[in-house]
JSON list of C-alpha atoms and ligand atoms in Angstrom, two decimals:
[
{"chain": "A", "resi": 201, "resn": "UNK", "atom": "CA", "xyz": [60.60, 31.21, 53.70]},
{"chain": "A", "resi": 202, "resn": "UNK", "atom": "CA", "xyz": [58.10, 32.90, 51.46]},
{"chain": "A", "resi": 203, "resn": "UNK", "atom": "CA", "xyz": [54.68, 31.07, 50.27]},
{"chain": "A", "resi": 204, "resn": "UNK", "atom": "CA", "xyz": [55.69, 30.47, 47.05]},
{"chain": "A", "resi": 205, "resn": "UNK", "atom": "CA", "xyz": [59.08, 29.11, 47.49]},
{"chain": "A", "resi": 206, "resn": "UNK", "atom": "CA", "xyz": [57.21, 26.89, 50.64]},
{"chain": "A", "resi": 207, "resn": "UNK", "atom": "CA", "xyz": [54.82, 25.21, 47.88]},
{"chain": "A", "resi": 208, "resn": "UNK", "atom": "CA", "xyz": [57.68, 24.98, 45.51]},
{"chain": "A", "resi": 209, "resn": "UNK", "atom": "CA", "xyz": [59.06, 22.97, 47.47]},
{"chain": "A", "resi": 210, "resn": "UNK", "atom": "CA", "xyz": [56.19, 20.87, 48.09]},
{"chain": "A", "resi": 211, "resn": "UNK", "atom": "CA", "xyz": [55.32, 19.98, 44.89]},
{"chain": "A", "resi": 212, "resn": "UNK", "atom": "CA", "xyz": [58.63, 18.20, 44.53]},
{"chain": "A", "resi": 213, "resn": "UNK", "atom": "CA", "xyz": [57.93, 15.70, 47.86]},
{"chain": "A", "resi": 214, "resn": "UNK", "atom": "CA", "xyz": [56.15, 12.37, 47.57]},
{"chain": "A", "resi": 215, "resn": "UNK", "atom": "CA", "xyz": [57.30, 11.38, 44.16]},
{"chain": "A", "resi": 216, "resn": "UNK", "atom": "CA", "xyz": [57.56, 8.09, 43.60]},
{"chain": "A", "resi": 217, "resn": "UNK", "atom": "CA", "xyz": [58.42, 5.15, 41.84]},
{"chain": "A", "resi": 218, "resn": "UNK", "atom": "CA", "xyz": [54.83, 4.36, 41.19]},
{"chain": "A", "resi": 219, "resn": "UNK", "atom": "CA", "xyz": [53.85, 8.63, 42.20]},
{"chain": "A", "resi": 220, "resn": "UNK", "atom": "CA", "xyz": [54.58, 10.82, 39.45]},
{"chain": "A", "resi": 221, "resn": "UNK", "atom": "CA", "xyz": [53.69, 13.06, 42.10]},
{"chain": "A", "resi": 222, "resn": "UNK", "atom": "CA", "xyz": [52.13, 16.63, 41.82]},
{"chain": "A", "resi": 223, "resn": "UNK", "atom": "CA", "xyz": [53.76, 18.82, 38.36]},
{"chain": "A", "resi": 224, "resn": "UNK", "atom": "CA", "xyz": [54.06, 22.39, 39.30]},
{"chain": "A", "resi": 225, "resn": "UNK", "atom": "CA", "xyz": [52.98, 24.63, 35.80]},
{"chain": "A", "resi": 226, "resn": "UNK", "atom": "CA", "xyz": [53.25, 21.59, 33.49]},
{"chain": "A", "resi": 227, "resn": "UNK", "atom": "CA", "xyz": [53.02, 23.52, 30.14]},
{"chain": "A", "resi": 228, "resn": "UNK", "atom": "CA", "xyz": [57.21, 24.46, 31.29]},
{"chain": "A", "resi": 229, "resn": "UNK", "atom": "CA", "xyz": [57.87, 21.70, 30.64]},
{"chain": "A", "resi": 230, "resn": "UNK", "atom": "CA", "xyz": [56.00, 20.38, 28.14]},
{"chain": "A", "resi": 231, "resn": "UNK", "atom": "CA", "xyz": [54.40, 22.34, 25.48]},
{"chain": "A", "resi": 232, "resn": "UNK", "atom": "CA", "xyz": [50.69, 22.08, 24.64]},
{"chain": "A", "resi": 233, "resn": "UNK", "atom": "CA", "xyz": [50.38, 20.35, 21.34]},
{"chain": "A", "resi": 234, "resn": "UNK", "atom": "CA", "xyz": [49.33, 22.52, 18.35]},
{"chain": "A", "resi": 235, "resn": "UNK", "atom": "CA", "xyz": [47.78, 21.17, 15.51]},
{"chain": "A", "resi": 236, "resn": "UNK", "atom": "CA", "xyz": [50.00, 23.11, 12.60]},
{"chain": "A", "resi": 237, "resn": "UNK", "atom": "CA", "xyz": [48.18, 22.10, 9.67]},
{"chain": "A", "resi": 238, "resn": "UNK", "atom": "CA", "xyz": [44.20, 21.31, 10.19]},
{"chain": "A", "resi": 239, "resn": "UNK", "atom": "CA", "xyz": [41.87, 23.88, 9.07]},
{"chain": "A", "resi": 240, "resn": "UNK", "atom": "CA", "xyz": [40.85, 25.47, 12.78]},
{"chain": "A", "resi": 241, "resn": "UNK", "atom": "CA", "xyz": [37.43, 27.44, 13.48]},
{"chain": "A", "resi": 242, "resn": "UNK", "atom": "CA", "xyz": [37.53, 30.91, 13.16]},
{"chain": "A", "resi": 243, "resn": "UNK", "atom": "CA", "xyz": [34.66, 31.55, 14.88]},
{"chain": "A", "resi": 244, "resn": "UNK", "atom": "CA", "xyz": [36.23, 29.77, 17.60]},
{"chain": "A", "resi": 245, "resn": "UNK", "atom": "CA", "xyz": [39.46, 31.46, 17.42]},
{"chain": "A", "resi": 246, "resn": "UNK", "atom": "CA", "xyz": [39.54, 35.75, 16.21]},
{"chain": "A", "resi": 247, "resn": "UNK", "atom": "CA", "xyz": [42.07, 38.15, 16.17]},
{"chain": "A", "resi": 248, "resn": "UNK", "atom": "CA", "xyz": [38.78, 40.48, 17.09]},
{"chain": "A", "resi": 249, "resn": "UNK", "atom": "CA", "xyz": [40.09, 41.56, 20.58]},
{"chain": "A", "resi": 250, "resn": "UNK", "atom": "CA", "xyz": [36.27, 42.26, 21.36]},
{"chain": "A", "resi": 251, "resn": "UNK", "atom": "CA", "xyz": [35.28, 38.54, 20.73]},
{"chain": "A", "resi": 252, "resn": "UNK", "atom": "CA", "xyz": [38.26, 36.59, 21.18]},
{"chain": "A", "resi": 253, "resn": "UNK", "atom": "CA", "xyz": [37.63, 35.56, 25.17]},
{"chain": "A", "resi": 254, "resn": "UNK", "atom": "CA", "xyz": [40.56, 32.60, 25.94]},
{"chain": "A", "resi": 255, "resn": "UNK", "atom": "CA", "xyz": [42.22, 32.46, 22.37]},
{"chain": "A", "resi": 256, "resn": "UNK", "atom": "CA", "xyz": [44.78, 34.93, 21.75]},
{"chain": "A", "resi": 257, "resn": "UNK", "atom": "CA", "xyz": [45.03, 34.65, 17.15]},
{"chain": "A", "resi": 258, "resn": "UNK", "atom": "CA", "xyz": [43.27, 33.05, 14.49]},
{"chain": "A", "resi": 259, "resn": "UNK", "atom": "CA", "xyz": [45.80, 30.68, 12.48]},
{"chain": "A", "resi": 260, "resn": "UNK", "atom": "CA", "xyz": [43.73, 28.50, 9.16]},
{"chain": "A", "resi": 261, "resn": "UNK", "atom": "CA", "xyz": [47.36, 27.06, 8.73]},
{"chain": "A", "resi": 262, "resn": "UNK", "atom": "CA", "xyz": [46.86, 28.22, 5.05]},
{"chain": "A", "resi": 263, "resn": "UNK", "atom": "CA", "xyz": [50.14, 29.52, 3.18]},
{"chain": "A", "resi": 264, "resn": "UNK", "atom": "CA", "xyz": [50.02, 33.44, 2.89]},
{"chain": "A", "resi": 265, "resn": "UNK", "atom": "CA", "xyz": [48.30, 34.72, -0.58]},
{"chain": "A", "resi": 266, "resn": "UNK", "atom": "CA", "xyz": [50.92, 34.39, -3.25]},
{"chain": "A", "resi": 267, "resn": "UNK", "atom": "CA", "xyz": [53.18, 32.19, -1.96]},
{"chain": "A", "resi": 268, "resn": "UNK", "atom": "CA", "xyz": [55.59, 29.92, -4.03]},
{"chain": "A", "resi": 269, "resn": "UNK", "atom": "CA", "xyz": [56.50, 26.51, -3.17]},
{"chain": "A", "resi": 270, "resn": "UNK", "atom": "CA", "xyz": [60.16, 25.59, -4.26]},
{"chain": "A", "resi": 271, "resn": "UNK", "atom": "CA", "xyz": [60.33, 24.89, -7.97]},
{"chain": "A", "resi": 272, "resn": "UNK", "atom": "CA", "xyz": [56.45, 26.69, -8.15]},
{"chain": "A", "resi": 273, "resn": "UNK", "atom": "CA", "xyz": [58.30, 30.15, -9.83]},
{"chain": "A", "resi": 274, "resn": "UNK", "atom": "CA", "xyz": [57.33, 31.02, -13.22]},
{"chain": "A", "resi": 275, "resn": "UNK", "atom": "CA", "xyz": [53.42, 30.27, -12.30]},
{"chain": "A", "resi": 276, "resn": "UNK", "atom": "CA", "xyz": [51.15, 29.80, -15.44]},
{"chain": "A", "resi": 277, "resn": "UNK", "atom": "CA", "xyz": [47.89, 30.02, -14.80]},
{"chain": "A", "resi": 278, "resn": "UNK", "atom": "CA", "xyz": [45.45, 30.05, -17.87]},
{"chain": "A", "resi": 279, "resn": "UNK", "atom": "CA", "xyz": [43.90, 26.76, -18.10]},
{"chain": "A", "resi": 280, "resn": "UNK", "atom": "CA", "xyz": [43.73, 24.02, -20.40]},
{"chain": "A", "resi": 281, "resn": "UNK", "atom": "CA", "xyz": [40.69, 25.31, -22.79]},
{"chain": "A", "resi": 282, "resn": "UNK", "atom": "CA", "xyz": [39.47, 27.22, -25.80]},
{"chain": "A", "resi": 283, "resn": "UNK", "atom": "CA", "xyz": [39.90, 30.74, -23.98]},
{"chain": "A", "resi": 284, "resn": "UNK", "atom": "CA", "xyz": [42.88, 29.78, -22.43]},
{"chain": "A", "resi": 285, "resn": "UNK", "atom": "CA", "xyz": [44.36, 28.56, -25.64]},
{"chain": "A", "resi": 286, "resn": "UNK", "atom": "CA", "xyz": [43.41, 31.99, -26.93]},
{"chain": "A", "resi": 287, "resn": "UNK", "atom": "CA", "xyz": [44.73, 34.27, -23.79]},
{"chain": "A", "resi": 288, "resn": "UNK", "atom": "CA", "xyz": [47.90, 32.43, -23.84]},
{"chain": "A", "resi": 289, "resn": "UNK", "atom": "CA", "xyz": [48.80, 35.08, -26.91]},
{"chain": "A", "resi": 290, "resn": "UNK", "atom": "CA", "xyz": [48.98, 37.47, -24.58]},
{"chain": "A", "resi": 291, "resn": "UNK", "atom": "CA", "xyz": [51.60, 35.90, -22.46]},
{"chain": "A", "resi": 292, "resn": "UNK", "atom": "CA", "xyz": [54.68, 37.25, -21.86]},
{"chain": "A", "resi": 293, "resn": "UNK", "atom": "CA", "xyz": [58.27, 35.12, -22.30]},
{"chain": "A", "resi": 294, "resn": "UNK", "atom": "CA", "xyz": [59.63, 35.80, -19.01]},
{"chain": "A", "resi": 295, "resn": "UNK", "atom": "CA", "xyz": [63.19, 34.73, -19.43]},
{"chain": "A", "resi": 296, "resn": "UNK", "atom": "CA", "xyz": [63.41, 36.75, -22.69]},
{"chain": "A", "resi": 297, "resn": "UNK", "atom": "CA", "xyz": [66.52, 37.52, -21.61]},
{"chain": "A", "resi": 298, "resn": "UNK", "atom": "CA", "xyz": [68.04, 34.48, -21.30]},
{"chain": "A", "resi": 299, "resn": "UNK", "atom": "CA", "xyz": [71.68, 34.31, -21.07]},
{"chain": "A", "resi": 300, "resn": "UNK", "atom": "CA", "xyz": [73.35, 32.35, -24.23]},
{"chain": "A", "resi": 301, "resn": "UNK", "atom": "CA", "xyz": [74.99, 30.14, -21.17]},
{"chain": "A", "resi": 302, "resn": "UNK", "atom": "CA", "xyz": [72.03, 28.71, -21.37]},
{"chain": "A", "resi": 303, "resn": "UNK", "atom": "CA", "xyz": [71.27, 28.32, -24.69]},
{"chain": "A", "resi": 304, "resn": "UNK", "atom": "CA", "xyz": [73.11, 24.60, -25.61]},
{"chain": "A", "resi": 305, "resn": "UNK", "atom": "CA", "xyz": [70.92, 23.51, -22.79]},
{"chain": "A", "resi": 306, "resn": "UNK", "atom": "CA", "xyz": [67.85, 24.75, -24.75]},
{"chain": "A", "resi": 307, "resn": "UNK", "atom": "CA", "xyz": [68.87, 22.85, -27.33]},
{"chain": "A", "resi": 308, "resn": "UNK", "atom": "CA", "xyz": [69.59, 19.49, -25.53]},
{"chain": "A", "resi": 309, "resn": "UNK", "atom": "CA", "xyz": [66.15, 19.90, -24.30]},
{"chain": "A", "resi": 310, "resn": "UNK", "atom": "CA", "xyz": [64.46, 20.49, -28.01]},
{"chain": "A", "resi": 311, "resn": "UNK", "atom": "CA", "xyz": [67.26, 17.74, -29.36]},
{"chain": "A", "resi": 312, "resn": "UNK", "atom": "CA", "xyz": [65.89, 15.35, -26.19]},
{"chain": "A", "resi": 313, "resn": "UNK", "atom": "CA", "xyz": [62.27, 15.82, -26.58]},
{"chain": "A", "resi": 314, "resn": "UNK", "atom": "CA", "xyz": [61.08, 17.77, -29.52]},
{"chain": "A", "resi": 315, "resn": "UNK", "atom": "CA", "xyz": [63.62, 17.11, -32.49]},
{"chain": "A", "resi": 316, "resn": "UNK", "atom": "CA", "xyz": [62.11, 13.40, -33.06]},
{"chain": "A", "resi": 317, "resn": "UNK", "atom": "CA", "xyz": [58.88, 14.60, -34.42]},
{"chain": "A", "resi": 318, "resn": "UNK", "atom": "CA", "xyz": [59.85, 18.52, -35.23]},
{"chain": "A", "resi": 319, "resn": "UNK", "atom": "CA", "xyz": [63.35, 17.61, -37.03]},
{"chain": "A", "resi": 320, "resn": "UNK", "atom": "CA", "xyz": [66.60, 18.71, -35.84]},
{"chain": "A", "resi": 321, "resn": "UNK", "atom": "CA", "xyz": [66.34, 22.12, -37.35]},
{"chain": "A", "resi": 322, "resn": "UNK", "atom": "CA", "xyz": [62.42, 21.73, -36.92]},
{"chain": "A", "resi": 323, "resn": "UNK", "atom": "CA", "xyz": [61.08, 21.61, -40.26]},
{"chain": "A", "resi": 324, "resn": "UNK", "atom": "CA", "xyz": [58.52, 19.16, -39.24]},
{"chain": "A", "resi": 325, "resn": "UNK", "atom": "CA", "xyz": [60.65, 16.43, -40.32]},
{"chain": "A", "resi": 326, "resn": "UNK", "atom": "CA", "xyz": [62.30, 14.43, -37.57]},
{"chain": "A", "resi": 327, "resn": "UNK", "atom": "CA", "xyz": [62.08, 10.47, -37.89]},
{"chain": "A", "resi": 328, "resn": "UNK", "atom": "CA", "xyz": [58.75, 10.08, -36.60]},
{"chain": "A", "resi": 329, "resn": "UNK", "atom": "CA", "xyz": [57.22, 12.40, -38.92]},
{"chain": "A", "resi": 330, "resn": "UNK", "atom": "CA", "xyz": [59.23, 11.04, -41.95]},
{"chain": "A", "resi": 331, "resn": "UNK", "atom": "CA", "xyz": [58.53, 7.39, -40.97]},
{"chain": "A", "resi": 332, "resn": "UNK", "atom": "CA", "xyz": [54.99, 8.32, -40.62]},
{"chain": "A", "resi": 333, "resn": "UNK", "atom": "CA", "xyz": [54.74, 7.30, -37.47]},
{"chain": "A", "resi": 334, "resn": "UNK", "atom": "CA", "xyz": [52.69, 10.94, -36.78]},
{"chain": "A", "resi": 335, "resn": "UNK", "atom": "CA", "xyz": [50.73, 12.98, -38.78]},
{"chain": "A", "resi": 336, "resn": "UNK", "atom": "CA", "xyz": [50.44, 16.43, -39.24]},
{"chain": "A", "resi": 337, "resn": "UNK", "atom": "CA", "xyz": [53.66, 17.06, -37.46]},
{"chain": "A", "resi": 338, "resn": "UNK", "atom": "CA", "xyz": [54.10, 21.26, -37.65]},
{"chain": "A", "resi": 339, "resn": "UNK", "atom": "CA", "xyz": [56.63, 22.77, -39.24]},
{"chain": "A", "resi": 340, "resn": "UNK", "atom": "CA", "xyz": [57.62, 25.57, -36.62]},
{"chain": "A", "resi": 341, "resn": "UNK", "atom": "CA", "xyz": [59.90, 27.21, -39.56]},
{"chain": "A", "resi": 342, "resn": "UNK", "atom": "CA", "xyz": [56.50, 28.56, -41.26]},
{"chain": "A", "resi": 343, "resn": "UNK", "atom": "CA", "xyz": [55.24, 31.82, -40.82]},
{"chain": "A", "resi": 344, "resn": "UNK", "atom": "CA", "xyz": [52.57, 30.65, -39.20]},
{"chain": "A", "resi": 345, "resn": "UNK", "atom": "CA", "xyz": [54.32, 29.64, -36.39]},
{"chain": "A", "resi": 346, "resn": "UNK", "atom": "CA", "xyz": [57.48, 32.53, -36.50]},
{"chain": "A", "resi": 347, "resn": "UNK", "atom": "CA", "xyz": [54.56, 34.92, -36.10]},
{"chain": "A", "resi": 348, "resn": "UNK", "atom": "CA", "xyz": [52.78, 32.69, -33.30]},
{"chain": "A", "resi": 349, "resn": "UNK", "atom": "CA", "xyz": [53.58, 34.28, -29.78]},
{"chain": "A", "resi": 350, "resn": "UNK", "atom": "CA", "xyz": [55.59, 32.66, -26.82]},
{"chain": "A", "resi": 351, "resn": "UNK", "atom": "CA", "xyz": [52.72, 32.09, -24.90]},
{"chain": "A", "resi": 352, "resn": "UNK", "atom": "CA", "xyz": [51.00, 30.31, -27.29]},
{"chain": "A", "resi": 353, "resn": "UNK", "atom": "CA", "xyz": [53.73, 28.08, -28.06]},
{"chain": "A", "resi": 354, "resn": "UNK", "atom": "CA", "xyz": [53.98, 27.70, -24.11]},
{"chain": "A", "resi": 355, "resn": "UNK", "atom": "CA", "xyz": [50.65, 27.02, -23.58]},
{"chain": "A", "resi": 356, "resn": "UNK", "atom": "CA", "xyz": [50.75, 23.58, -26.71]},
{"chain": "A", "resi": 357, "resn": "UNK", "atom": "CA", "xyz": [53.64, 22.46, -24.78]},
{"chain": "A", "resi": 358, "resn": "UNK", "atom": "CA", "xyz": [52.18, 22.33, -21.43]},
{"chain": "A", "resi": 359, "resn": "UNK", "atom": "CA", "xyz": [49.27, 20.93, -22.18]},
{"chain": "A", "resi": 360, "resn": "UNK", "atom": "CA", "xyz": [49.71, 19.49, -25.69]},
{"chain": "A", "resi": 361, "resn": "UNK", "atom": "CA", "xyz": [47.64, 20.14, -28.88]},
{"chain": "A", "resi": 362, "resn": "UNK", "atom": "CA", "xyz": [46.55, 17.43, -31.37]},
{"chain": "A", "resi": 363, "resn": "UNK", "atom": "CA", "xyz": [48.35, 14.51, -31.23]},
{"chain": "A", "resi": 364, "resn": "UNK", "atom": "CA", "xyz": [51.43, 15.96, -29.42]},
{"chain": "A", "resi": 365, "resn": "UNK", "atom": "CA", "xyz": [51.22, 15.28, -25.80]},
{"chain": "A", "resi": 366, "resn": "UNK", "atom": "CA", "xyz": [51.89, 17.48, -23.11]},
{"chain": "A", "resi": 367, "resn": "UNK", "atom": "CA", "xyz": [55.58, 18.33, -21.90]},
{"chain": "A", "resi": 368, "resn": "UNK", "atom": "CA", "xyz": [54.52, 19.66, -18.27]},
{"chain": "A", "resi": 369, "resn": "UNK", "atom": "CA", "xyz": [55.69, 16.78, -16.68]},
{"chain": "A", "resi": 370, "resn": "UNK", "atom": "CA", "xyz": [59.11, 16.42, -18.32]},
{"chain": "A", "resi": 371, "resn": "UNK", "atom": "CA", "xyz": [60.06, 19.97, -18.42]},
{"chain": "A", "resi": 372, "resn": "UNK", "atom": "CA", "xyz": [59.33, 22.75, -15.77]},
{"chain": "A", "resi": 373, "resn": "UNK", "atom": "CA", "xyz": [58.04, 25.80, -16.63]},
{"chain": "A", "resi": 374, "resn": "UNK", "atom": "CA", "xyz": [61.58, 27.49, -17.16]},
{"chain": "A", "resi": 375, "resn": "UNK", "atom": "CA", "xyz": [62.90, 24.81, -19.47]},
{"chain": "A", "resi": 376, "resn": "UNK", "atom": "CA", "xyz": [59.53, 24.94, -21.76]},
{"chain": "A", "resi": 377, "resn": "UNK", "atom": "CA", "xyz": [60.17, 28.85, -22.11]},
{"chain": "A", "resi": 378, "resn": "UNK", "atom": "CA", "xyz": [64.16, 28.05, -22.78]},
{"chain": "A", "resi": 379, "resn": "UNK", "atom": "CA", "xyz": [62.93, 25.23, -25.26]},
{"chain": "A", "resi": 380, "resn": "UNK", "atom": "CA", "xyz": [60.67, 28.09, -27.12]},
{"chain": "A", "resi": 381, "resn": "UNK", "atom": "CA", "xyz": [63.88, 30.71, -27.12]},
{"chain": "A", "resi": 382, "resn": "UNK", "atom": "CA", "xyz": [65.69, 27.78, -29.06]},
{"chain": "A", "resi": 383, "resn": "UNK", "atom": "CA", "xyz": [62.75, 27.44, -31.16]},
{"chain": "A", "resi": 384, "resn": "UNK", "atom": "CA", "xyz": [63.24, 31.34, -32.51]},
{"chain": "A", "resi": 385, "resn": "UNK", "atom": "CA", "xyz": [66.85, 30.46, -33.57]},
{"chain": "A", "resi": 386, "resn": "UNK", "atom": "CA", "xyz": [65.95, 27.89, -35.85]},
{"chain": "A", "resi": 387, "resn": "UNK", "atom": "CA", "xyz": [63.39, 29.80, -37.34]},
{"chain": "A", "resi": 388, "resn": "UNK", "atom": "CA", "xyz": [63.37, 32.69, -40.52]},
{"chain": "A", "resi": 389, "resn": "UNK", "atom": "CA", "xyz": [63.81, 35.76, -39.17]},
{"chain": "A", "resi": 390, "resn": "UNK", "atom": "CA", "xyz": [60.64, 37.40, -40.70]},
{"chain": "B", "resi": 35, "resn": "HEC", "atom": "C1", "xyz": [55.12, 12.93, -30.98]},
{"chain": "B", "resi": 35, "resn": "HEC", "atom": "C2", "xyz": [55.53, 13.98, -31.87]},
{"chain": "B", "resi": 35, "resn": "HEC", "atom": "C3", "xyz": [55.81, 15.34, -31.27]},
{"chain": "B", "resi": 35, "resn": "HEC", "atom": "C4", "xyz": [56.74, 15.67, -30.32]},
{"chain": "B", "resi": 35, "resn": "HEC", "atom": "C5", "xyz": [57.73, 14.72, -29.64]},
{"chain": "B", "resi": 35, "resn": "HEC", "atom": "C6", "xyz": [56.63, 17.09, -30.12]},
{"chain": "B", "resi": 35, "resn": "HEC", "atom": "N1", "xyz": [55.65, 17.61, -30.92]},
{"chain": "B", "resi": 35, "resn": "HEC", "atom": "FE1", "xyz": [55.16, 19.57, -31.08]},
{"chain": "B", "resi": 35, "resn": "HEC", "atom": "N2", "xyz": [53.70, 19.10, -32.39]},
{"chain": "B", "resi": 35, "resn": "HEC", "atom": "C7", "xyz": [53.42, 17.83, -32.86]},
{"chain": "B", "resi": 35, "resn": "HEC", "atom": "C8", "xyz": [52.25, 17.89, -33.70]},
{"chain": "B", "resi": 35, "resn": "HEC", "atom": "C9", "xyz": [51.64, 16.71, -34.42]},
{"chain": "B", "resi": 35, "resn": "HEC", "atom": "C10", "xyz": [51.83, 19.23, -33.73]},
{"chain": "B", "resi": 35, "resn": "HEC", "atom": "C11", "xyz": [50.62, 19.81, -34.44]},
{"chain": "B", "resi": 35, "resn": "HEC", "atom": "C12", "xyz": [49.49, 19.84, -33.42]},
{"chain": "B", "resi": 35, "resn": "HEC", "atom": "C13", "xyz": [48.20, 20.39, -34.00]},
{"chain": "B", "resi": 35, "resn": "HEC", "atom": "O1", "xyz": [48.18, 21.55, -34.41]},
{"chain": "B", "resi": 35, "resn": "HEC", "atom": "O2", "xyz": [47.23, 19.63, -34.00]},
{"chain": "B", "resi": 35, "resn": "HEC", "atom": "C14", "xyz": [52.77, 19.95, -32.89]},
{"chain": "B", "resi": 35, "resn": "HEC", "atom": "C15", "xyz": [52.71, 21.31, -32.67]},
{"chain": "B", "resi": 35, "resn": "HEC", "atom": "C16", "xyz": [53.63, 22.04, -31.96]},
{"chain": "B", "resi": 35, "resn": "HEC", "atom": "C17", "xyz": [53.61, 23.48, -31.79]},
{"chain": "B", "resi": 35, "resn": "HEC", "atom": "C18", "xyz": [52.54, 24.43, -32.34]},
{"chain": "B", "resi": 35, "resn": "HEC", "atom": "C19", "xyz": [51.46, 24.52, -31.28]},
{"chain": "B", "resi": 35, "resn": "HEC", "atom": "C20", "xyz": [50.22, 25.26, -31.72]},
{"chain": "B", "resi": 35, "resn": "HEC", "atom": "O3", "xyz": [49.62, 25.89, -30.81]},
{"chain": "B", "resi": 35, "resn": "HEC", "atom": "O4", "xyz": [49.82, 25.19, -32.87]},
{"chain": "B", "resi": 35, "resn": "HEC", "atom": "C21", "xyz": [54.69, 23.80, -31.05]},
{"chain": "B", "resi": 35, "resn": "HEC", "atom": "C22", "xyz": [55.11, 25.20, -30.60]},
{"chain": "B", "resi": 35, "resn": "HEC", "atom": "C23", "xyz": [55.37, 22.58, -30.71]},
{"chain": "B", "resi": 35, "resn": "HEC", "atom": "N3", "xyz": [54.72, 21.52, -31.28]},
{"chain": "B", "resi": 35, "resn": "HEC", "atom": "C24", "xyz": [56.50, 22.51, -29.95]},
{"chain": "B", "resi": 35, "resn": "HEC", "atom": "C25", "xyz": [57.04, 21.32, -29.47]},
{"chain": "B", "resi": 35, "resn": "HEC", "atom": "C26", "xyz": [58.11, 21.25, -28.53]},
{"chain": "B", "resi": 35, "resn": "HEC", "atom": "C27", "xyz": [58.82, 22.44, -27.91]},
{"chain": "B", "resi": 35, "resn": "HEC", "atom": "C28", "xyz": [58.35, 19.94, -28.31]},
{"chain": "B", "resi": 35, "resn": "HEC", "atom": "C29", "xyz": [59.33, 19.33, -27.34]},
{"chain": "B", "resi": 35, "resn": "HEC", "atom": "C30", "xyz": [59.25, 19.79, -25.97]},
{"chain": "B", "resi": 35, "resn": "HEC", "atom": "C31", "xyz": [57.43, 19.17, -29.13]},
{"chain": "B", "resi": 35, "resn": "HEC", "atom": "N4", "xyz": [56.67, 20.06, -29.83]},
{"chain": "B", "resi": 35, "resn": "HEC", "atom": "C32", "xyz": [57.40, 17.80, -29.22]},
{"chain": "B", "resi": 35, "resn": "HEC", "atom": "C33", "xyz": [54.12, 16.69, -32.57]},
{"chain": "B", "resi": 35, "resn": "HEC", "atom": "C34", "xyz": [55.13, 16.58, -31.64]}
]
């Protein structure tokens, strides 16, 4: 019998009932417990083979630079300000493109949410504007607003402008850009 197999063997005697007796390379059977998600110390723990002694990686638990959470696509970052307000006419519609599937759902979104103050065809008319429940409702048919950019119009409905309140947590980003793409049908073409 060889030395190892002799201890082996060993370590199983003199368990008890009351004995958990002696446990031969624990960490095979149970795993040592790693905190996933706390912030750990990297000076503690380096991927520098020249300092890293014991620890074999450095993991912060952070997500990897430019990662999306589910639902998270379409980020918009310019914040809720005077320069943002301005920036946003640089913006870019990124579902330009969209597909005229999904353009009666555009519509039941405006028709939901936007038609009672903007009017059905948005004149600025809809029945809280006519029953003067809110002032200075804007008339999205008037040049002003046919030559105003996506990302403008993106950036009032996220975070609201005047007295219009924001739609960022009713629609998600997608359906505020599908709600502008119905806006462009209702306008003149200039
Ligand atoms: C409670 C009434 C109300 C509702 C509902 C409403 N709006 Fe407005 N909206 C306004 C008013 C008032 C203004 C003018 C704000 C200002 O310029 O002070 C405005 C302005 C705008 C503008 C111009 C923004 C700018 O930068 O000048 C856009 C685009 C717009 N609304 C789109 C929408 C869309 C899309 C919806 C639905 C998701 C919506 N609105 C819902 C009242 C409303």
């Amino acid at each position: 019998m060889t030395l190892a197999s002799a201890i082996f063997m060993l370590a199983g005697c003199g368990a008890g009932k009351d004995n958990p007796g002696r446990a031969y390379m624990p960490d095979m059977g149970e795993s040592r417990a790693f905190e996933t998600y706390i912030m750990h110390d990297s000076n503690a723990v380096t991927l520098d083979v020249a300092k890293r002694g014991g620890n074999a990686f450095y993991y912060n638990g952070e997500p990897v630079e430019g990662t999306l959470r589910i639902g998270d696509e379409l980020p918009y970052t310019l914040p809720n300000d005077s320069s943002g307000y301005r920036l946003s006419a640089t913006v870019e519609n990124p579902i330009k493109d969209m597909s005229v599937m999904e353009m009666p759902e555009a519509k039941r979104i405006y028709q939901i949410n936007c038609a009672i103050c903007h009017g059905d065809k948005a004149g600025g008319n809809g029945p809280l504007a006519t029953a003067g429940k809110v002032g200075g409702v804007a008339n999205l048919t008037l040049p002003i607003y046919v030559e105003m950019t996506d990302g403008t119009m993106f950036h009032s409905i996220t975070y609201g402008k005047g007295v219009m309140g924001s739609y960022a947590s009713q629609l998600d980003r997608r359906e505020r850009w599908m709600v502008i793409n119905y806006i462009r049908t209702l306008q003149p073409t200039p």
